XYZ file of C-alpha atoms in Angstrom:
267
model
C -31.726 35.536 -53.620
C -35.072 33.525 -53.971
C -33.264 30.223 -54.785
C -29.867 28.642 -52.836
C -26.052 29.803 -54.268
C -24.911 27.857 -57.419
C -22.741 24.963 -56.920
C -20.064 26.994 -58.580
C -20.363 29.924 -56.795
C -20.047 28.345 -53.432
C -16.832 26.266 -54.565
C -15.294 29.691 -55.135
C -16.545 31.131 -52.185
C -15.342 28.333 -50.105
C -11.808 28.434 -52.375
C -11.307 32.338 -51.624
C -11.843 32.744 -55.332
C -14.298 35.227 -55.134
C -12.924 38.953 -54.497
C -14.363 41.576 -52.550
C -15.526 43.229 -55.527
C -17.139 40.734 -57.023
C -20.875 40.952 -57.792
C -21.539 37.148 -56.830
C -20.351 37.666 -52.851
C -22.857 40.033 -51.406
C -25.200 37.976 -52.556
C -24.137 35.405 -51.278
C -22.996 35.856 -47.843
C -26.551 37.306 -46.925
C -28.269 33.764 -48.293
C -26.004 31.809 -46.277
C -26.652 34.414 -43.279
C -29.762 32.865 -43.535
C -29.802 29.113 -44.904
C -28.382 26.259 -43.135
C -28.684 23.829 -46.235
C -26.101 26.490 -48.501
C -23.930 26.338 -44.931
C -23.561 22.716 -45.003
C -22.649 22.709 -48.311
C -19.829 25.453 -48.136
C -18.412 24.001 -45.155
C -18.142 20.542 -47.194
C -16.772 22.436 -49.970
C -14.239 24.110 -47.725
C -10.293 23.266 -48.384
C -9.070 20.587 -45.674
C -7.352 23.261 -43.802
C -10.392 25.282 -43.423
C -12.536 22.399 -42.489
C -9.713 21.545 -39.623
C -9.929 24.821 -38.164
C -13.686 24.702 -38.267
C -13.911 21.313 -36.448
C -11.625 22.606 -33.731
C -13.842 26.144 -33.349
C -16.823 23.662 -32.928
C -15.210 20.796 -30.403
C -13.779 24.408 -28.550
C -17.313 26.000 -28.258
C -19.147 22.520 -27.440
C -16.218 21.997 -25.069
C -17.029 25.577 -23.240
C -20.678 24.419 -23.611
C -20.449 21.387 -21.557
C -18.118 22.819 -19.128
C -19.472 26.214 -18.689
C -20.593 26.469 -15.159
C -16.572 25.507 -13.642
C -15.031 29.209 -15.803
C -18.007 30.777 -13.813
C -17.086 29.369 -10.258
C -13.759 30.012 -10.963
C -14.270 33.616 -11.877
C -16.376 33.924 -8.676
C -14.030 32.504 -6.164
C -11.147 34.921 -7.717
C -13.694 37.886 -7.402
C -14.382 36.450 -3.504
C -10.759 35.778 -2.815
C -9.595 39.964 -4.549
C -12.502 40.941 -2.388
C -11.410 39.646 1.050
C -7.294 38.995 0.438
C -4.917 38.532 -2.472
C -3.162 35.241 -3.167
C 0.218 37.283 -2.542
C -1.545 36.993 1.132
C -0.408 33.164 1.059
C 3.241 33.473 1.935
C 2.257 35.924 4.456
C 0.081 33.199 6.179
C 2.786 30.530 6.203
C 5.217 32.963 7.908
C 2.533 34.848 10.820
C 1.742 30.801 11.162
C 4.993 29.389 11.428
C 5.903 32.527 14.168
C 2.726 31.932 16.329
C 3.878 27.796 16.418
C 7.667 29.235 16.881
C 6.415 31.576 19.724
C 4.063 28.599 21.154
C 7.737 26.672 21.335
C 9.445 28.813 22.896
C 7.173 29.385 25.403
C 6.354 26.439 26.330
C 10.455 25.635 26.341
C 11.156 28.904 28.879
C 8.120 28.795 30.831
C 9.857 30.999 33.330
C 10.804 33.843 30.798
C 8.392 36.339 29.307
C 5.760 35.042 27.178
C 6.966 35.295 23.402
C 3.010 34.639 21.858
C 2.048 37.666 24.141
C 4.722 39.860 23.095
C 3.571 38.533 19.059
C 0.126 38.928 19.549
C 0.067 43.172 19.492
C 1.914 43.250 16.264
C 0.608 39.644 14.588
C -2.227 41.249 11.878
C -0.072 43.818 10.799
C 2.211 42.263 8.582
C -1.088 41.402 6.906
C -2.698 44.104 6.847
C 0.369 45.445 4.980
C 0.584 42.741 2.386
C -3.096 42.951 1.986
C -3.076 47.034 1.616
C 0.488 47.127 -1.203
C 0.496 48.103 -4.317
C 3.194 45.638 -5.351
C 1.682 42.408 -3.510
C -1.061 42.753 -5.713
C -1.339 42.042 -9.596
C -4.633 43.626 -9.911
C -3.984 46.672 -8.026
C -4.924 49.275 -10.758
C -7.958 47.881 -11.386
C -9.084 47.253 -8.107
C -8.096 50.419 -7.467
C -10.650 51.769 -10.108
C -13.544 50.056 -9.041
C -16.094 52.227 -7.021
C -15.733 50.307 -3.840
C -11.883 50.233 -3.804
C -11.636 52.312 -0.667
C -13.133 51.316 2.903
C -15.104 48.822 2.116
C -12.447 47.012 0.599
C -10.136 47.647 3.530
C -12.570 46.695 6.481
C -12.838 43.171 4.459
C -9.311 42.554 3.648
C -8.998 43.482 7.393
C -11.844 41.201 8.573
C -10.432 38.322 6.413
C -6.399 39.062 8.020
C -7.957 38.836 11.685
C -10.135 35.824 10.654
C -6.795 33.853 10.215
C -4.337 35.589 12.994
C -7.231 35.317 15.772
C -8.043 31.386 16.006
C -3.893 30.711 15.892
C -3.582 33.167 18.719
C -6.494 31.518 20.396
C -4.906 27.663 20.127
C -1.895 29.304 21.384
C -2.733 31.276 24.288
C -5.429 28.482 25.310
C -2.478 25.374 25.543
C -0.155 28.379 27.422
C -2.885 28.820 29.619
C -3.068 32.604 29.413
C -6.124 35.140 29.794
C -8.069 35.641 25.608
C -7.862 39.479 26.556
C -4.502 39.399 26.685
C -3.575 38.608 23.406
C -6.792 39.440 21.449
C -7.719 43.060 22.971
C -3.992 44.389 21.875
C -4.335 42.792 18.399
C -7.878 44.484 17.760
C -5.863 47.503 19.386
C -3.286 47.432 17.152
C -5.215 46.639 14.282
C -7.382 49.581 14.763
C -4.305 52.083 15.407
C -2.911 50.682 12.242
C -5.916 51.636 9.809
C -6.770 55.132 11.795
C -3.187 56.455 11.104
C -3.130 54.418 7.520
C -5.996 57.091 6.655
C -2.983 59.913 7.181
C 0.164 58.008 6.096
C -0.845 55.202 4.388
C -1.937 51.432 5.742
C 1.095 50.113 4.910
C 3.468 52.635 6.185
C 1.091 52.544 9.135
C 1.820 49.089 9.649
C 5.185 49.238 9.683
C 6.116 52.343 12.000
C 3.040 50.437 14.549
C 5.151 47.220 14.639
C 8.780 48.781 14.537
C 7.494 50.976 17.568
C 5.799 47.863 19.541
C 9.199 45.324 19.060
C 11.988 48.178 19.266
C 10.104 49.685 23.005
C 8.381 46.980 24.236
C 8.766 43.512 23.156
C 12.495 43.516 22.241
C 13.443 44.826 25.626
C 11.068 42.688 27.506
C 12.734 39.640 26.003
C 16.370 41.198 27.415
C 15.369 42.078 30.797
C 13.079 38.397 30.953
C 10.146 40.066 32.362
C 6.553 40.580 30.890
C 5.717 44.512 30.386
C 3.556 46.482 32.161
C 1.054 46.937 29.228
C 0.882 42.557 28.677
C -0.032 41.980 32.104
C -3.567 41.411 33.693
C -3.558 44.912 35.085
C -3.577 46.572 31.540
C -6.686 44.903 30.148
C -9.181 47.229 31.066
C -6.418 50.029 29.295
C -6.447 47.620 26.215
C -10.577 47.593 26.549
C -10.664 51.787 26.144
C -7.574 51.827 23.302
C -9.824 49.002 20.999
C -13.093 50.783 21.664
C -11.665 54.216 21.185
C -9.419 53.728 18.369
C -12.124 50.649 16.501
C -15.053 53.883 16.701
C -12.411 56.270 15.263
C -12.007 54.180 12.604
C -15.822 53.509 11.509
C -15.924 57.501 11.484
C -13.471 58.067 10.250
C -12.982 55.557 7.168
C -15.025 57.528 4.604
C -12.746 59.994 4.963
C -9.330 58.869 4.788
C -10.389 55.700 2.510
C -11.837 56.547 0.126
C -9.387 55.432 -2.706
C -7.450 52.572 -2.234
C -4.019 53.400 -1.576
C -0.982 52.082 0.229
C 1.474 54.853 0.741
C 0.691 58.491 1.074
């Protein structure tokens, strides 16, 4: 069309009163594909309802306009946060938190009994490491589970990111209770490591849980009954806990790309 749509025929565009069928449309539609004058004019010419749900498209797309850079932080920070740790993570932290300051009490209300943060420390990550690692603490497990990078490299950060919180807490604690750092960090790294080598055979979170049943059912539990520190927490079994986290942290660099490489819970 060399000249813009007829009055007429844009009323009955803009009234539905043109069919599909009708020679006028096709016409039409590709001059106001191209003219902003003939789009104007339709858009006046539009019913009131029409014109209402065109003002609230526009004030929805200049709203998204002004405010686009906040959608793309947000999606960023929830790619960072699925990345390192799941938000199901959170009630995790308030309870390995609220044991550390439970064990710190204790401890410092029995000084003469066995120390309840060092018995804790071993088994502290793996609770994490469990809620980090399931299947049903995660909304977005399938497609995380999908994505190229959902095995190791997933794990070693979601790992990184459990010690990053349990460490510092154990380090406030065991600093006020005056104890030695390798006594409660070189069993966590231990224990941490253990977890995700025999994760790669029965799964991290079954791992996790058979790890920390064995440590408070043989050690801890009857350390706290007979009100004396094991042999393996005292400062005689540090250079033991030096060769297990060594040994069992190089196992698990060579041996993640093997029995990682999906992301999976339970075997």
């Amino acid at each position: 069309m060399s000249v813009h749509v007829p009055a007429e025929t844009l009323a009955d565009y803009a009234g539905g009163r043109l069919s599909v069928d009708d020679a006028r449309t096709w016409p039409a539609e590709v001059h106001l594909e191209a003219c902003a004058e003939c789009r104007q004019e339709l858009a006046r010419l539009a019913p009131p309802p029409v014109r209402s749900m065109l003002d609230d498209a526009f004030t929805g797309v200049l709203t998204q306009a002004t405010t686009g850079p906040r959608p793309v932080r947000r999606r960023r920070l929830r790619r960072l946060s699925r990345r390192w740790g799941t938000w199901s993570m959170m009630s995790w932290a308030v309870m390995t938190a609220t044991a550390i300051a439970a064990a710190f009490l204790l401890d410092r209300a029995f000084p003469l009994g066995p120390s309840v943060v060092l018995l804790l420390s071993p088994v502290t990550p793996l609770a994490g490491l469990a809620v980090a690692w399931s299947r049903h603490g995660d909304p977005a497990w399938e497609t995380i589970a999908g994505t190229a990078r959902a095995g190791a490299d997933l794990l070693l950060r979601r790992t990184v990111a459990v010690l990053a919180f349990v460490l510092p807490l154990l380090a406030v604690a065991g600093w006020r209770l005056g104890t030695q750092p390798a006594l409660w960090l070189l069993p966590s790294l231990a224990f941490t490591s253990a977890t995700l080598l025999l994760g790669g055979l029965i799964g991290v979170s079954r791992a996790a849980a058979v790890l920390g049943g064995a440590w408070v059912l043989a050690i801890a539990f009857p350390a706290l009954v007979a009100v004396r520190l094991p042999a393996l927490m005292s400062p005689d079994s540090v250079p033991g806990w030096i060769v297990a986290a060594v040994v069992l942290t190089g196992l698990v660099v060579l041996r993640a790309g093997e029995d990682h490489r999906r992301l999976k819970s339970w075997n």
